[in-house]
Amino acid sequence: MNQYPENRPEEEEDDLIELVDEDGETTRFEHLATLEYKGESYLALCDPDADENDENGLEVFILKIETDEQGQDIYTVPDEDVSDQVYEQFLKLVDETAGDEE
């Protein structure tokens, strides 16, 4: 069972995911977007407790979605160039979405 802060709106809980690393440590992330880049799928994630109004901005993590031998999804950190390209694609998506809301 996932534990979320009680003051978090229910619709935001749907965007929360938990990932387990190779050491068995669980980390919660907020799912911002799933993106395609050169035929591969990537996730854009952030810390669900981060303050997007912080002067340093919101830190976005990019993970590549891959499949292991058992058919299970695994998430890996792409190389820096690919990560930068996917992040740029994410920023364009955010700009487009912001333009639609105006």
PDB file of C-alpha atoms in Angstrom:
ATOM      1  CA  MET A   1       0.000   0.000   0.000  1.00  0.00           C
ATOM      2  CA  ASN A   2       1.350   3.429  -0.936  1.00  0.00           C
ATOM      3  CA  GLN A   3       1.470   6.127   1.706  1.00  0.00           C
ATOM      4  CA  TYR A   4       0.814   9.723   0.615  1.00  0.00           C
ATOM      5  CA  PRO A   5       0.462  12.897   2.644  1.00  0.00           C
ATOM      6  CA  GLU A   6      -3.150  13.436   3.648  1.00  0.00           C
ATOM      7  CA  ASN A   7      -3.215  17.008   2.322  1.00  0.00           C
ATOM      8  CA  ARG A   8      -2.346  15.898  -1.225  1.00  0.00           C
ATOM      9  CA  PRO A   9      -5.320  16.108  -3.641  1.00  0.00           C
ATOM     10  CA  GLU A  10      -6.491  12.682  -4.814  1.00  0.00           C
ATOM     11  CA  GLU A  11      -5.989  13.440  -8.527  1.00  0.00           C
ATOM     12  CA  GLU A  12      -2.311  14.197  -7.861  1.00  0.00           C
ATOM     13  CA  GLU A  13      -1.855  10.781  -6.221  1.00  0.00           C
ATOM     14  CA  ASP A  14      -2.455   9.157  -9.613  1.00  0.00           C
ATOM     15  CA  ASP A  15       0.725  10.837 -10.870  1.00  0.00           C
ATOM     16  CA  LEU A  16       2.902   9.400  -8.087  1.00  0.00           C
ATOM     17  CA  ILE A  17       5.038   6.347  -8.761  1.00  0.00           C
ATOM     18  CA  GLU A  18       7.491   4.436  -6.630  1.00  0.00           C
ATOM     19  CA  LEU A  19      10.686   3.048  -8.112  1.00  0.00           C
ATOM     20  CA  VAL A  20      12.947   0.512  -6.415  1.00  0.00           C
ATOM     21  CA  ASP A  21      16.693   0.700  -7.094  1.00  0.00           C
ATOM     22  CA  GLU A  22      19.154  -2.206  -7.275  1.00  0.00           C
ATOM     23  CA  ASP A  23      19.758  -1.884  -3.503  1.00  0.00           C
ATOM     24  CA  GLY A  24      16.054  -2.283  -2.737  1.00  0.00           C
ATOM     25  CA  GLU A  25      15.589   1.377  -1.803  1.00  0.00           C
ATOM     26  CA  THR A  26      12.206   2.838  -2.778  1.00  0.00           C
ATOM     27  CA  THR A  27      11.926   6.419  -4.012  1.00  0.00           C
ATOM     28  CA  ARG A  28       8.704   8.278  -4.837  1.00  0.00           C
ATOM     29  CA  PHE A  29       8.468  10.451  -7.924  1.00  0.00           C
ATOM     30  CA  GLU A  30       5.800  12.526  -9.579  1.00  0.00           C
ATOM     31  CA  HIS A  31       5.245  11.456 -13.193  1.00  0.00           C
ATOM     32  CA  LEU A  32       5.314  14.564 -15.378  1.00  0.00           C
ATOM     33  CA  ALA A  33       5.256  13.009 -18.855  1.00  0.00           C
ATOM     34  CA  THR A  34       6.087   9.988 -20.972  1.00  0.00           C
ATOM     35  CA  LEU A  35       7.993  10.993 -24.096  1.00  0.00           C
ATOM     36  CA  GLU A  36       9.193   9.299 -27.275  1.00  0.00           C
ATOM     37  CA  TYR A  37      12.645  10.081 -28.643  1.00  0.00           C
ATOM     38  CA  LYS A  38      14.213   8.232 -31.597  1.00  0.00           C
ATOM     39  CA  GLY A  39      11.852   5.288 -31.159  1.00  0.00           C
ATOM     40  CA  GLU A  40      12.529   4.885 -27.430  1.00  0.00           C
ATOM     41  CA  SER A  41      10.300   5.761 -24.464  1.00  0.00           C
ATOM     42  CA  TYR A  42      11.360   7.997 -21.590  1.00  0.00           C
ATOM     43  CA  LEU A  43       9.854   9.258 -18.352  1.00  0.00           C
ATOM     44  CA  ALA A  44      10.105  12.807 -17.053  1.00  0.00           C
ATOM     45  CA  LEU A  45       9.886  12.706 -13.246  1.00  0.00           C
ATOM     46  CA  CYS A  46      10.365  15.055 -10.313  1.00  0.00           C
ATOM     47  CA  ASP A  47      10.398  14.968  -6.523  1.00  0.00           C
ATOM     48  CA  PRO A  48       6.717  15.062  -5.491  1.00  0.00           C
ATOM     49  CA  ASP A  49       7.547  17.245  -2.497  1.00  0.00           C
ATOM     50  CA  ALA A  50       9.630  19.792  -4.436  1.00  0.00           C
ATOM     51  CA  ASP A  51       8.471  23.388  -4.527  1.00  0.00           C
ATOM     52  CA  GLU A  52       8.123  24.400  -8.179  1.00  0.00           C
ATOM     53  CA  ASN A  53       8.288  28.038  -7.093  1.00  0.00           C
ATOM     54  CA  ASP A  54      11.749  27.523  -5.570  1.00  0.00           C
ATOM     55  CA  GLU A  55      14.317  29.943  -7.007  1.00  0.00           C
ATOM     56  CA  ASN A  56      16.355  26.971  -8.294  1.00  0.00           C
ATOM     57  CA  GLY A  57      13.384  25.646 -10.249  1.00  0.00           C
ATOM     58  CA  LEU A  58      12.000  22.149 -10.413  1.00  0.00           C
ATOM     59  CA  GLU A  59      14.567  19.372 -10.889  1.00  0.00           C
ATOM     60  CA  VAL A  60      13.407  16.994 -13.624  1.00  0.00           C
ATOM     61  CA  PHE A  61      14.792  13.468 -13.892  1.00  0.00           C
ATOM     62  CA  ILE A  62      14.803  11.654 -17.244  1.00  0.00           C
ATOM     63  CA  LEU A  63      14.707   7.839 -17.254  1.00  0.00           C
ATOM     64  CA  LYS A  64      14.650   5.481 -20.224  1.00  0.00           C
ATOM     65  CA  ILE A  65      12.013   2.734 -20.197  1.00  0.00           C
ATOM     66  CA  GLU A  66      13.478  -0.640 -21.122  1.00  0.00           C
ATOM     67  CA  THR A  67      12.348  -4.259 -20.752  1.00  0.00           C
ATOM     68  CA  ASP A  68      14.325  -6.986 -19.007  1.00  0.00           C
ATOM     69  CA  GLU A  69      14.494 -10.679 -19.958  1.00  0.00           C
ATOM     70  CA  GLN A  70      11.324 -11.421 -17.947  1.00  0.00           C
ATOM     71  CA  GLY A  71       9.355  -8.731 -19.770  1.00  0.00           C
ATOM     72  CA  GLN A  72       9.355  -6.381 -16.773  1.00  0.00           C
ATOM     73  CA  ASP A  73       9.852  -2.640 -17.270  1.00  0.00           C
ATOM     74  CA  ILE A  74      13.144  -1.308 -15.982  1.00  0.00           C
ATOM     75  CA  TYR A  75      14.216   2.319 -15.870  1.00  0.00           C
ATOM     76  CA  THR A  76      17.741   3.404 -16.668  1.00  0.00           C
ATOM     77  CA  VAL A  77      19.527   6.733 -16.792  1.00  0.00           C
ATOM     78  CA  PRO A  78      20.298   7.623 -20.430  1.00  0.00           C
ATOM     79  CA  ASP A  79      23.597   9.200 -21.422  1.00  0.00           C
ATOM     80  CA  GLU A  80      23.835  12.944 -20.951  1.00  0.00           C
ATOM     81  CA  ASP A  81      23.277  13.881 -24.613  1.00  0.00           C
ATOM     82  CA  VAL A  82      20.090  11.819 -24.875  1.00  0.00           C
ATOM     83  CA  SER A  83      18.887  13.072 -21.500  1.00  0.00           C
ATOM     84  CA  ASP A  84      19.399  16.669 -22.652  1.00  0.00           C
ATOM     85  CA  GLN A  85      17.478  16.046 -25.885  1.00  0.00           C
ATOM     86  CA  VAL A  86      14.558  14.409 -24.069  1.00  0.00           C
ATOM     87  CA  TYR A  87      14.539  17.252 -21.548  1.00  0.00           C
ATOM     88  CA  GLU A  88      14.343  19.793 -24.388  1.00  0.00           C
ATOM     89  CA  GLN A  89      11.410  17.846 -25.829  1.00  0.00           C
ATOM     90  CA  PHE A  90       9.776  17.923 -22.383  1.00  0.00           C
ATOM     91  CA  LEU A  91      10.215  21.719 -22.184  1.00  0.00           C
ATOM     92  CA  LYS A  92       8.537  22.120 -25.585  1.00  0.00           C
ATOM     93  CA  LEU A  93       5.625  19.996 -24.366  1.00  0.00           C
ATOM     94  CA  VAL A  94       5.298  22.172 -21.258  1.00  0.00           C
ATOM     95  CA  ASP A  95       5.344  25.337 -23.390  1.00  0.00           C
ATOM     96  CA  GLU A  96       2.673  23.926 -25.713  1.00  0.00           C
ATOM     97  CA  THR A  97       0.505  22.886 -22.781  1.00  0.00           C
ATOM     98  CA  ALA A  98       0.895  26.284 -21.123  1.00  0.00           C
ATOM     99  CA  GLY A  99      -0.132  27.953 -24.384  1.00  0.00           C
ATOM    100  CA  ASP A 100      -3.280  25.807 -24.561  1.00  0.00           C
ATOM    101  CA  GLU A 101      -4.345  26.903 -21.074  1.00  0.00           C
ATOM    102  CA  GLU A 102      -4.237  30.620 -21.877  1.00  0.00           C
TER     103      GLU A 102
END
